[in-house]
Amino acid sequence: MSETEHKVVVVGAGFGGLELTRALAGVPVRITMIDKRNHHLFQPLLYQVATTSLATSEVAWPIRHLLRRRKDVTTLLGNVTGVDRADKRVLLEDGSSIPYDTLVLATGARHAYFGHDEWEPFAPGLKTLEDATTIRRRILLAFEQAERETDPAKRQALLTLVIVGGGPTGVELAGTIIELAHDTLRGEFRNIDTRQARVVLIEAGDRILANFAPQLSAYAQKALERLGVTVELGRPVTQLDAEGVVFGDKRLPARTIIWAAGVAASPAAEWLGAAADRAGRVLVEPDLTVPGSPDIFVIGDTAHVLRPDGKPVPGVAPSAKQEGKHVAATIKARLAGDTATRPFQYRHAGDLATIGKRAAAIDFGWIKLTGWLAWWLWGIAHIYFLIDFRNRLAVSLSWLWIYLTGQRSARLITQGDDDKR
């Protein structure tokens, strides 16, 4: 790399980081992409890996493969531990450091337990491929253990699966898990009837899908209940362990619990010594820069950005991509000598959530859709945003097979045995 070339370091190869890199193609910069994993993950479909609908390779791609034609990009596998703002270097876990002229932090988020981190071993969240395969393993092991359990109460606890959190992830998990139990696994066991499995969705608020219009929340709840999901509202979880959960004044024995109730940002604010909100997201300037450091941008789930109505920009893929594109445009302008501040303007594309394999809720603001048509639009949108043709074809065929037969083929118990939790 020439010492005179502008050095852009991007930490995180998620939607925001990749969109930024794509938008800088042809710009006279040298880009270093750093990520602690070697793959980009299509998170909107991660729950389908957890619920045996898709394989891991259908929702993730090696970063090096995606950037193989970009000779201006160097990809590094590494774990960032800090940022030296004075010397303009990114610090890595192995003791090395990477210099930058412009730094973009797009490091995403993890699940948060609202001060109860001790719950994590019993209720994994869903943010990574490792999370998805852990959840898939626990779901499938619950049925395997129930097949051998002779005590009725213990067997019912094994056949009770709880999702904490009624946002899109929780709703999508609940709908798919109940279909897995009632349709896909039916007839495969001899000592249990998988249709006796209970899926319970617990939401502390007064409705699920709180970011959607109230009528869509009501539709989603009814659709879940028609599938057989029990929806519990208005009672937050107060206790959680290996044997079950307590919400309100009710104790529910359950051996499989999934956390979908909250997220916390990466430690980027700590690296920078910057102000953050309660979720750990950096309080950035309107142009997505860090206060006092115009050469550092923070985007995606790591940034706290306000919309014109005063509400935070949601932590979803479209917003991260818009922010990545905005930062790329700012870098281009600066290199051309234009140092004017460029406030980020978010364009909300709508909210989508699927409920099982035949229903969905879509809120575009100006139009609201439910049912079969919404499900097809949801599917088309997700297939469109998949990265390459092979994955679009593979996912389409998997969904078609599930739609026609109810069978899900990615039902492998892999990567260890955690049933002693």
Short mmCIF file of C-alpha atoms in Angstrom, two decimals:
data_model
loop_
_atom_site.label_atom_id
_atom_site.label_comp_id
_atom_site.label_asym_id
_atom_site.label_seq_id
_atom_site.Cartn_x
_atom_site.Cartn_y
_atom_site.Cartn_z
CA MET A 1 0.00 0.00 0.00
CA SER A 2 1.35 3.41 -0.92
CA GLU A 3 1.84 5.83 1.97
CA THR A 4 0.06 8.52 -0.05
CA GLU A 5 -3.15 6.54 -0.60
CA HIS A 6 -6.09 7.27 1.65
CA LYS A 7 -6.48 4.37 4.05
CA VAL A 8 -10.03 3.32 4.96
CA VAL A 9 -10.38 0.69 7.68
CA VAL A 10 -13.76 -1.01 8.00
CA VAL A 11 -14.43 -3.09 11.10
CA GLY A 12 -17.30 -5.50 10.50
CA ALA A 13 -18.39 -7.23 7.28
CA GLY A 14 -22.11 -7.01 7.92
CA PHE A 15 -24.65 -5.24 5.73
CA GLY A 16 -23.27 -1.78 6.48
CA GLY A 17 -19.60 -2.63 6.07
CA LEU A 18 -20.11 -4.50 2.81
CA GLU A 19 -22.37 -1.79 1.34
CA LEU A 20 -19.77 0.84 2.18
CA THR A 21 -17.03 -1.24 0.54
CA ARG A 22 -19.16 -1.85 -2.55
CA ALA A 23 -19.95 1.87 -2.88
CA LEU A 24 -16.24 2.79 -2.72
CA ALA A 25 -15.38 0.75 -5.82
CA GLY A 26 -13.28 2.87 -8.17
CA VAL A 27 -12.52 5.50 -5.51
CA PRO A 28 -8.78 6.17 -4.95
CA VAL A 29 -8.59 4.55 -1.51
CA ARG A 30 -7.11 1.41 0.00
CA ILE A 31 -9.59 -0.49 2.15
CA THR A 32 -8.80 -2.89 4.98
CA MET A 33 -11.79 -5.01 6.04
CA ILE A 34 -11.46 -6.56 9.52
CA ASP A 35 -13.88 -9.08 10.95
CA LYS A 36 -13.57 -11.65 13.74
CA ARG A 37 -15.40 -14.19 11.56
CA ASN A 38 -14.57 -15.18 8.02
CA HIS A 39 -18.12 -14.90 6.73
CA HIS A 40 -20.85 -12.39 6.02
CA LEU A 41 -24.17 -13.45 7.53
CA PHE A 42 -27.63 -12.78 6.12
CA GLN A 43 -29.18 -12.29 9.55
CA PRO A 44 -32.84 -11.92 8.46
CA LEU A 45 -32.90 -15.64 7.67
CA LEU A 46 -30.77 -16.82 10.58
CA TYR A 47 -33.84 -18.02 12.47
CA GLN A 48 -34.46 -20.49 9.64
CA VAL A 49 -31.10 -22.13 10.36
CA ALA A 50 -32.07 -22.36 14.03
CA THR A 51 -35.37 -24.00 13.11
CA THR A 52 -33.96 -26.52 10.59
CA SER A 53 -35.34 -24.86 7.44
CA LEU A 54 -32.02 -23.79 5.93
CA ALA A 55 -28.41 -24.90 6.13
CA THR A 56 -25.69 -22.54 7.37
CA SER A 57 -24.14 -22.29 3.90
CA GLU A 58 -27.40 -20.90 2.52
CA VAL A 59 -27.29 -17.77 4.71
CA ALA A 60 -23.55 -17.06 4.95
CA TRP A 61 -20.70 -16.42 2.51
CA PRO A 62 -16.90 -16.20 2.97
CA ILE A 63 -15.88 -12.55 3.05
CA ARG A 64 -12.80 -13.22 0.93
CA HIS A 65 -14.97 -14.77 -1.77
CA LEU A 66 -17.31 -11.76 -1.82
CA LEU A 67 -14.38 -9.35 -2.17
CA ARG A 68 -12.13 -11.50 -4.36
CA ARG A 69 -12.34 -9.15 -7.35
CA ARG A 70 -11.63 -6.02 -5.30
CA LYS A 71 -7.86 -5.61 -5.53
CA ASP A 72 -8.19 -2.43 -3.50
CA VAL A 73 -9.50 -4.37 -0.48
CA THR A 74 -7.41 -6.36 2.00
CA THR A 75 -9.42 -8.71 4.21
CA LEU A 76 -8.12 -9.56 7.69
CA LEU A 77 -9.46 -12.10 10.15
CA GLY A 78 -8.92 -10.53 13.55
CA ASN A 79 -10.52 -9.44 16.79
CA VAL A 80 -10.48 -5.69 17.43
CA THR A 81 -9.85 -4.71 21.04
CA GLY A 82 -9.54 -0.95 20.82
CA VAL A 83 -8.95 2.23 18.84
CA ASP A 84 -6.06 4.65 19.33
CA ARG A 85 -7.74 7.87 18.25
CA ALA A 86 -4.61 9.98 18.79
CA ASP A 87 -2.32 7.80 16.66
CA LYS A 88 -5.17 6.76 14.31
CA ARG A 89 -4.70 3.02 14.64
CA VAL A 90 -7.06 0.07 15.18
CA LEU A 91 -5.76 -2.29 17.89
CA LEU A 92 -6.06 -6.05 17.47
CA GLU A 93 -6.08 -8.85 20.02
CA ASP A 94 -2.76 -10.29 18.80
CA GLY A 95 -0.97 -7.04 19.67
CA SER A 96 -0.79 -5.70 16.13
CA SER A 97 -2.40 -2.49 14.89
CA ILE A 98 -3.73 -1.17 11.59
CA PRO A 99 -3.33 2.52 10.61
CA TYR A 100 -6.25 4.45 9.17
CA ASP A 101 -7.09 7.82 7.67
CA THR A 102 -10.82 7.07 7.87
CA LEU A 103 -12.25 4.46 10.23
CA VAL A 104 -15.73 2.94 9.90
CA LEU A 105 -17.06 0.84 12.78
CA ALA A 106 -19.85 -1.47 11.66
CA THR A 107 -19.55 -4.07 14.39
CA GLY A 108 -23.17 -5.02 14.95
CA ALA A 109 -24.84 -6.10 18.17
CA ARG A 110 -25.37 -9.03 20.50
CA HIS A 111 -28.36 -10.08 22.53
CA ALA A 112 -28.85 -8.39 25.92
CA TYR A 113 -30.40 -9.83 29.07
CA PHE A 114 -31.33 -6.58 30.85
CA GLY A 115 -28.84 -7.07 33.64
CA HIS A 116 -29.32 -10.83 33.93
CA ASP A 117 -26.32 -12.15 32.00
CA GLU A 118 -26.49 -15.29 34.12
CA TRP A 119 -29.52 -16.30 32.02
CA GLU A 120 -27.51 -16.66 28.81
CA PRO A 121 -26.40 -20.31 29.33
CA PHE A 122 -30.05 -21.32 29.67
CA ALA A 123 -31.57 -19.07 26.99
CA PRO A 124 -29.30 -18.47 24.00
CA GLY A 125 -29.99 -15.53 21.72
CA LEU A 126 -29.79 -15.48 17.95
CA LYS A 127 -27.14 -13.29 16.31
CA THR A 128 -24.52 -15.64 14.88
CA LEU A 129 -24.27 -18.97 13.07
CA GLU A 130 -23.00 -20.46 16.31
CA ASP A 131 -26.13 -19.20 18.08
CA ALA A 132 -28.33 -20.71 15.38
CA THR A 133 -26.73 -24.15 15.51
CA THR A 134 -26.86 -24.09 19.32
CA ILE A 135 -30.60 -23.37 19.25
CA ARG A 136 -31.20 -25.98 16.53
CA ARG A 137 -29.34 -28.55 18.61
CA ARG A 138 -31.32 -27.76 21.76
CA ILE A 139 -34.66 -27.93 19.96
CA LEU A 140 -33.90 -31.30 18.38
CA LEU A 141 -32.34 -32.71 21.57
CA ALA A 142 -35.49 -31.82 23.49
CA PHE A 143 -37.53 -34.17 21.30
CA GLU A 144 -34.85 -36.88 21.47
CA GLN A 145 -34.77 -36.71 25.26
CA ALA A 146 -38.56 -36.64 25.49
CA GLU A 147 -38.66 -39.87 23.47
CA ARG A 148 -36.70 -41.60 26.26
CA GLU A 149 -38.31 -39.86 29.25
CA THR A 150 -40.87 -41.89 31.20
CA ASP A 151 -41.87 -39.28 33.79
CA PRO A 152 -44.90 -37.38 32.37
CA ALA A 153 -44.02 -34.05 34.02
CA LYS A 154 -40.40 -34.14 32.84
CA ARG A 155 -41.51 -35.19 29.38
CA GLN A 156 -43.90 -32.24 29.14
CA ALA A 157 -41.14 -29.87 30.26
CA LEU A 158 -38.99 -31.24 27.44
CA LEU A 159 -41.85 -30.71 25.00
CA THR A 160 -42.38 -27.11 26.13
CA LEU A 161 -40.37 -24.59 24.13
CA VAL A 162 -40.33 -20.95 25.24
CA ILE A 163 -39.38 -17.85 23.25
CA VAL A 164 -38.83 -14.67 25.28
CA GLY A 165 -39.55 -11.55 23.23
CA GLY A 166 -42.36 -10.79 20.81
CA GLY A 167 -40.52 -8.84 18.15
CA PRO A 168 -40.09 -10.12 14.57
CA THR A 169 -37.44 -12.67 15.57
CA GLY A 170 -39.56 -14.08 18.38
CA VAL A 171 -42.68 -14.25 16.21
CA GLU A 172 -40.82 -15.92 13.34
CA LEU A 173 -39.18 -18.43 15.67
CA ALA A 174 -42.48 -19.32 17.34
CA GLY A 175 -44.32 -19.89 14.09
CA THR A 176 -41.60 -22.05 12.58
CA ILE A 177 -40.97 -24.12 15.72
CA ILE A 178 -44.65 -24.99 16.12
CA GLU A 179 -44.77 -26.12 12.48
CA LEU A 180 -41.60 -28.14 12.99
CA ALA A 181 -43.20 -29.95 15.95
CA HIS A 182 -46.70 -30.38 14.54
CA ASP A 183 -45.88 -31.10 10.89
CA THR A 184 -42.25 -31.95 10.13
CA LEU A 185 -41.54 -34.27 13.08
CA ARG A 186 -44.98 -35.87 13.21
CA GLY A 187 -44.79 -39.64 12.96
CA GLU A 188 -41.01 -39.87 13.37
CA PHE A 189 -41.08 -40.82 17.06
CA ARG A 190 -42.63 -43.87 18.71
CA ASN A 191 -43.03 -42.88 22.36
CA ILE A 192 -44.16 -39.26 21.96
CA ASP A 193 -46.62 -37.38 19.80
CA THR A 194 -44.77 -34.25 18.72
CA ARG A 195 -48.11 -32.53 18.20
CA GLN A 196 -48.32 -32.37 22.01
CA ALA A 197 -45.38 -29.99 22.06
CA ARG A 198 -46.13 -26.51 23.40
CA VAL A 199 -44.56 -23.34 22.04
CA VAL A 200 -44.99 -20.34 24.34
CA LEU A 201 -44.14 -16.79 23.25
CA ILE A 202 -43.67 -14.41 26.21
CA GLU A 203 -43.76 -10.66 25.60
CA ALA A 204 -43.46 -8.11 28.42
CA GLY A 205 -45.41 -5.48 26.48
CA ASP A 206 -49.11 -5.38 25.72
CA ARG A 207 -48.72 -6.65 22.14
CA ILE A 208 -46.30 -8.50 19.90
CA LEU A 209 -44.61 -6.75 16.96
CA ALA A 210 -44.73 -3.45 18.83
CA ASN A 211 -43.15 -1.53 15.91
CA PHE A 212 -45.99 -2.56 13.59
CA ALA A 213 -49.43 -1.00 13.35
CA PRO A 214 -51.76 -2.33 16.10
CA GLN A 215 -53.99 -4.17 13.63
CA LEU A 216 -50.99 -6.07 12.28
CA SER A 217 -49.92 -7.01 15.81
CA ALA A 218 -53.41 -8.36 16.44
CA TYR A 219 -53.33 -10.29 13.16
CA ALA A 220 -49.94 -11.83 13.99
CA GLN A 221 -51.13 -12.92 17.42
CA LYS A 222 -54.23 -14.59 15.99
CA ALA A 223 -52.17 -16.27 13.27
CA LEU A 224 -49.76 -17.68 15.85
CA GLU A 225 -52.59 -18.90 18.03
CA ARG A 226 -54.20 -20.62 15.06
CA LEU A 227 -50.95 -22.51 14.56
CA GLY A 228 -51.02 -23.56 18.22
CA VAL A 229 -48.63 -21.06 19.80
CA THR A 230 -49.52 -19.76 23.28
CA VAL A 231 -48.95 -15.99 23.43
CA GLU A 232 -48.41 -14.48 26.89
CA LEU A 233 -48.52 -10.67 27.10
CA GLY A 234 -47.90 -8.05 29.74
CA ARG A 235 -45.78 -10.16 32.09
CA PRO A 236 -41.99 -9.88 31.87
CA VAL A 237 -39.72 -12.77 32.70
CA THR A 238 -38.36 -12.37 36.23
CA GLN A 239 -36.53 -15.64 36.65
CA LEU A 240 -34.95 -18.10 34.24
CA ASP A 241 -32.92 -21.27 34.74
CA ALA A 242 -32.33 -24.74 33.31
CA GLU A 243 -35.75 -25.94 34.47
CA GLY A 244 -37.99 -23.15 33.19
CA VAL A 245 -39.08 -19.52 33.44
CA VAL A 246 -41.08 -17.33 35.78
CA PHE A 247 -43.17 -14.54 34.26
CA GLY A 248 -45.57 -12.54 36.36
CA ASP A 249 -46.53 -14.92 39.16
CA LYS A 250 -46.44 -18.01 36.93
CA ARG A 251 -43.76 -20.69 36.83
CA LEU A 252 -43.53 -22.57 33.53
CA PRO A 253 -41.38 -25.73 33.44
CA ALA A 254 -39.50 -25.75 30.12
CA ARG A 255 -36.19 -27.24 29.09
CA THR A 256 -35.73 -25.24 25.88
CA ILE A 257 -35.74 -21.44 26.12
CA ILE A 258 -34.72 -18.98 23.39
CA TRP A 259 -33.97 -15.32 24.05
CA ALA A 260 -35.31 -12.78 21.54
CA ALA A 261 -36.01 -9.88 23.88
CA GLY A 262 -33.23 -7.35 23.45
CA VAL A 263 -29.89 -6.43 21.95
CA ALA A 264 -26.76 -4.61 23.07
CA ALA A 265 -24.22 -2.98 20.80
CA SER A 266 -20.64 -4.12 20.38
CA PRO A 267 -18.03 -2.51 22.69
CA ALA A 268 -17.22 0.16 20.07
CA ALA A 269 -18.18 2.98 22.46
CA GLU A 270 -15.67 1.64 24.98
CA TRP A 271 -12.95 1.44 22.32
CA LEU A 272 -13.56 5.10 21.48
CA GLY A 273 -14.29 6.43 24.95
CA ALA A 274 -17.45 7.86 23.41
CA ALA A 275 -20.89 8.54 24.87
CA ALA A 276 -23.44 5.78 24.36
CA ASP A 277 -27.11 5.05 24.96
CA ARG A 278 -28.40 2.40 27.37
CA ALA A 279 -27.90 -0.32 24.75
CA GLY A 280 -24.26 0.68 24.27
CA ARG A 281 -24.76 2.32 20.87
CA VAL A 282 -22.47 5.25 20.11
CA LEU A 283 -24.24 8.63 20.13
CA VAL A 284 -23.06 9.83 16.74
CA GLU A 285 -23.36 13.19 15.01
CA PRO A 286 -26.06 13.63 12.32
CA ASP A 287 -23.46 12.74 9.67
CA LEU A 288 -22.66 9.44 11.52
CA THR A 289 -19.26 10.63 12.79
CA VAL A 290 -18.06 10.32 16.37
CA PRO A 291 -18.20 13.64 18.26
CA GLY A 292 -14.73 15.19 18.11
CA SER A 293 -13.46 12.69 15.52
CA PRO A 294 -14.72 13.50 12.02
CA ASP A 295 -12.46 10.76 10.65
CA ILE A 296 -14.38 8.03 12.51
CA PHE A 297 -17.84 6.86 11.43
CA VAL A 298 -20.12 4.44 13.28
CA ILE A 299 -22.96 2.70 11.43
CA GLY A 300 -25.50 -0.09 11.77
CA ASP A 301 -26.47 -1.61 15.11
CA THR A 302 -23.46 0.08 16.71
CA ALA A 303 -24.80 3.60 16.14
CA HIS A 304 -27.57 5.56 17.84
CA VAL A 305 -29.10 7.65 15.05
CA LEU A 306 -32.35 9.60 15.25
CA ARG A 307 -34.97 9.87 12.52
CA PRO A 308 -36.70 13.20 11.80
CA ASP A 309 -39.59 12.13 14.08
CA GLY A 310 -37.17 11.70 16.97
CA LYS A 311 -37.30 7.91 17.01
CA PRO A 312 -34.07 5.90 16.67
CA VAL A 313 -33.24 4.44 13.28
CA PRO A 314 -34.07 0.72 13.63
CA GLY A 315 -31.29 -1.84 13.75
CA VAL A 316 -32.23 -3.62 10.53
CA ALA A 317 -30.36 -4.48 7.35
CA PRO A 318 -31.83 -1.70 5.14
CA SER A 319 -30.79 1.03 7.57
CA ALA A 320 -27.24 -0.36 7.85
CA LYS A 321 -26.95 -0.45 4.06
CA GLN A 322 -28.23 3.12 3.75
CA GLU A 323 -25.71 4.27 6.35
CA GLY A 324 -22.88 2.45 4.57
CA LYS A 325 -23.81 4.12 1.29
CA HIS A 326 -24.03 7.51 3.01
CA VAL A 327 -20.56 7.19 4.54
CA ALA A 328 -19.10 6.13 1.17
CA ALA A 329 -20.60 9.24 -0.44
CA THR A 330 -19.11 11.39 2.34
CA ILE A 331 -15.65 9.87 1.84
CA LYS A 332 -15.87 10.49 -1.91
CA ALA A 333 -16.89 14.10 -1.35
CA ARG A 334 -14.08 14.72 1.11
CA LEU A 335 -11.49 13.29 -1.26
CA ALA A 336 -12.83 15.68 -3.90
CA GLY A 337 -12.31 18.61 -1.52
CA ASP A 338 -15.91 18.97 -0.32
CA THR A 339 -15.79 19.05 3.50
CA ALA A 340 -19.37 20.17 4.04
CA THR A 341 -21.32 18.22 6.67
CA ARG A 342 -23.66 15.64 5.14
CA PRO A 343 -26.45 14.68 7.59
CA PHE A 344 -27.73 11.14 7.17
CA GLN A 345 -31.38 10.85 6.13
CA TYR A 346 -33.01 7.48 6.77
CA ARG A 347 -35.68 6.17 4.41
CA HIS A 348 -37.86 3.60 6.09
CA ALA A 349 -38.69 0.77 3.68
CA GLY A 350 -41.22 -0.93 5.95
CA ASP A 351 -41.49 -3.67 8.55
CA LEU A 352 -41.89 -7.35 7.68
CA ALA A 353 -42.45 -10.50 9.73
CA THR A 354 -43.45 -13.99 8.68
CA ILE A 355 -45.72 -16.27 10.70
CA GLY A 356 -45.11 -19.88 9.71
CA LYS A 357 -45.06 -20.93 6.08
CA ARG A 358 -48.28 -19.36 4.85
CA ALA A 359 -48.75 -16.01 6.58
CA ALA A 360 -46.89 -12.77 7.15
CA ALA A 361 -47.45 -9.16 8.19
CA ILE A 362 -46.02 -6.27 6.18
CA ASP A 363 -46.25 -2.62 7.23
CA PHE A 364 -45.14 -0.20 4.52
CA GLY A 365 -46.88 2.69 6.27
CA TRP A 366 -48.93 3.64 3.23
CA ILE A 367 -50.14 0.07 2.81
CA LYS A 368 -50.48 -2.85 5.20
CA LEU A 369 -50.67 -6.46 4.05
CA THR A 370 -51.32 -9.75 5.78
CA GLY A 371 -51.82 -13.39 4.90
CA TRP A 372 -50.70 -15.40 1.91
CA LEU A 373 -49.88 -12.42 -0.34
CA ALA A 374 -47.75 -10.83 2.38
CA TRP A 375 -45.92 -14.13 2.84
CA TRP A 376 -45.01 -14.29 -0.86
CA LEU A 377 -43.86 -10.67 -0.87
CA TRP A 378 -41.77 -11.33 2.24
CA GLY A 379 -40.16 -14.32 0.53
CA ILE A 380 -39.48 -12.47 -2.72
CA ALA A 381 -37.88 -9.57 -0.84
CA HIS A 382 -35.57 -11.85 1.11
CA ILE A 383 -34.55 -13.90 -1.92
CA TYR A 384 -33.82 -10.68 -3.83
CA PHE A 385 -31.40 -9.47 -1.16
CA LEU A 386 -29.48 -12.75 -0.99
CA ILE A 387 -26.02 -12.23 -2.41
CA ASP A 388 -25.63 -14.68 -5.26
CA PHE A 389 -27.66 -16.79 -7.65
CA ARG A 390 -26.68 -20.12 -6.08
CA ASN A 391 -28.07 -19.08 -2.69
CA ARG A 392 -31.20 -17.60 -4.22
CA LEU A 393 -31.84 -20.86 -6.03
CA ALA A 394 -31.04 -23.02 -2.99
CA VAL A 395 -33.25 -21.03 -0.63
CA SER A 396 -36.09 -20.89 -3.16
CA LEU A 397 -36.02 -24.66 -3.62
CA SER A 398 -35.84 -25.25 0.15
CA TRP A 399 -38.83 -23.00 0.74
CA LEU A 400 -40.80 -24.60 -2.07
CA TRP A 401 -40.13 -28.06 -0.64
CA ILE A 402 -41.19 -26.95 2.86
CA TYR A 403 -44.29 -25.23 1.48
CA LEU A 404 -45.40 -28.32 -0.44
CA THR A 405 -44.43 -31.05 2.01
CA GLY A 406 -43.88 -29.46 5.43
CA GLN A 407 -40.51 -31.21 5.59
CA ARG A 408 -37.36 -29.41 6.73
CA SER A 409 -34.12 -31.11 5.76
CA ALA A 410 -31.52 -29.30 7.91
CA ARG A 411 -32.33 -31.35 11.02
CA LEU A 412 -28.81 -32.27 12.08
CA ILE A 413 -27.64 -32.31 15.70
CA THR A 414 -24.07 -31.05 15.40
CA GLN A 415 -21.27 -29.19 17.14
CA GLY A 416 -21.23 -30.69 20.60
CA ASP A 417 -23.60 -31.78 23.31
CA ASP A 418 -24.95 -29.13 25.68
CA ASP A 419 -27.87 -31.08 27.12
CA LYS A 420 -26.21 -30.95 30.57
CA ARG A 421 -26.94 -27.23 30.87
#
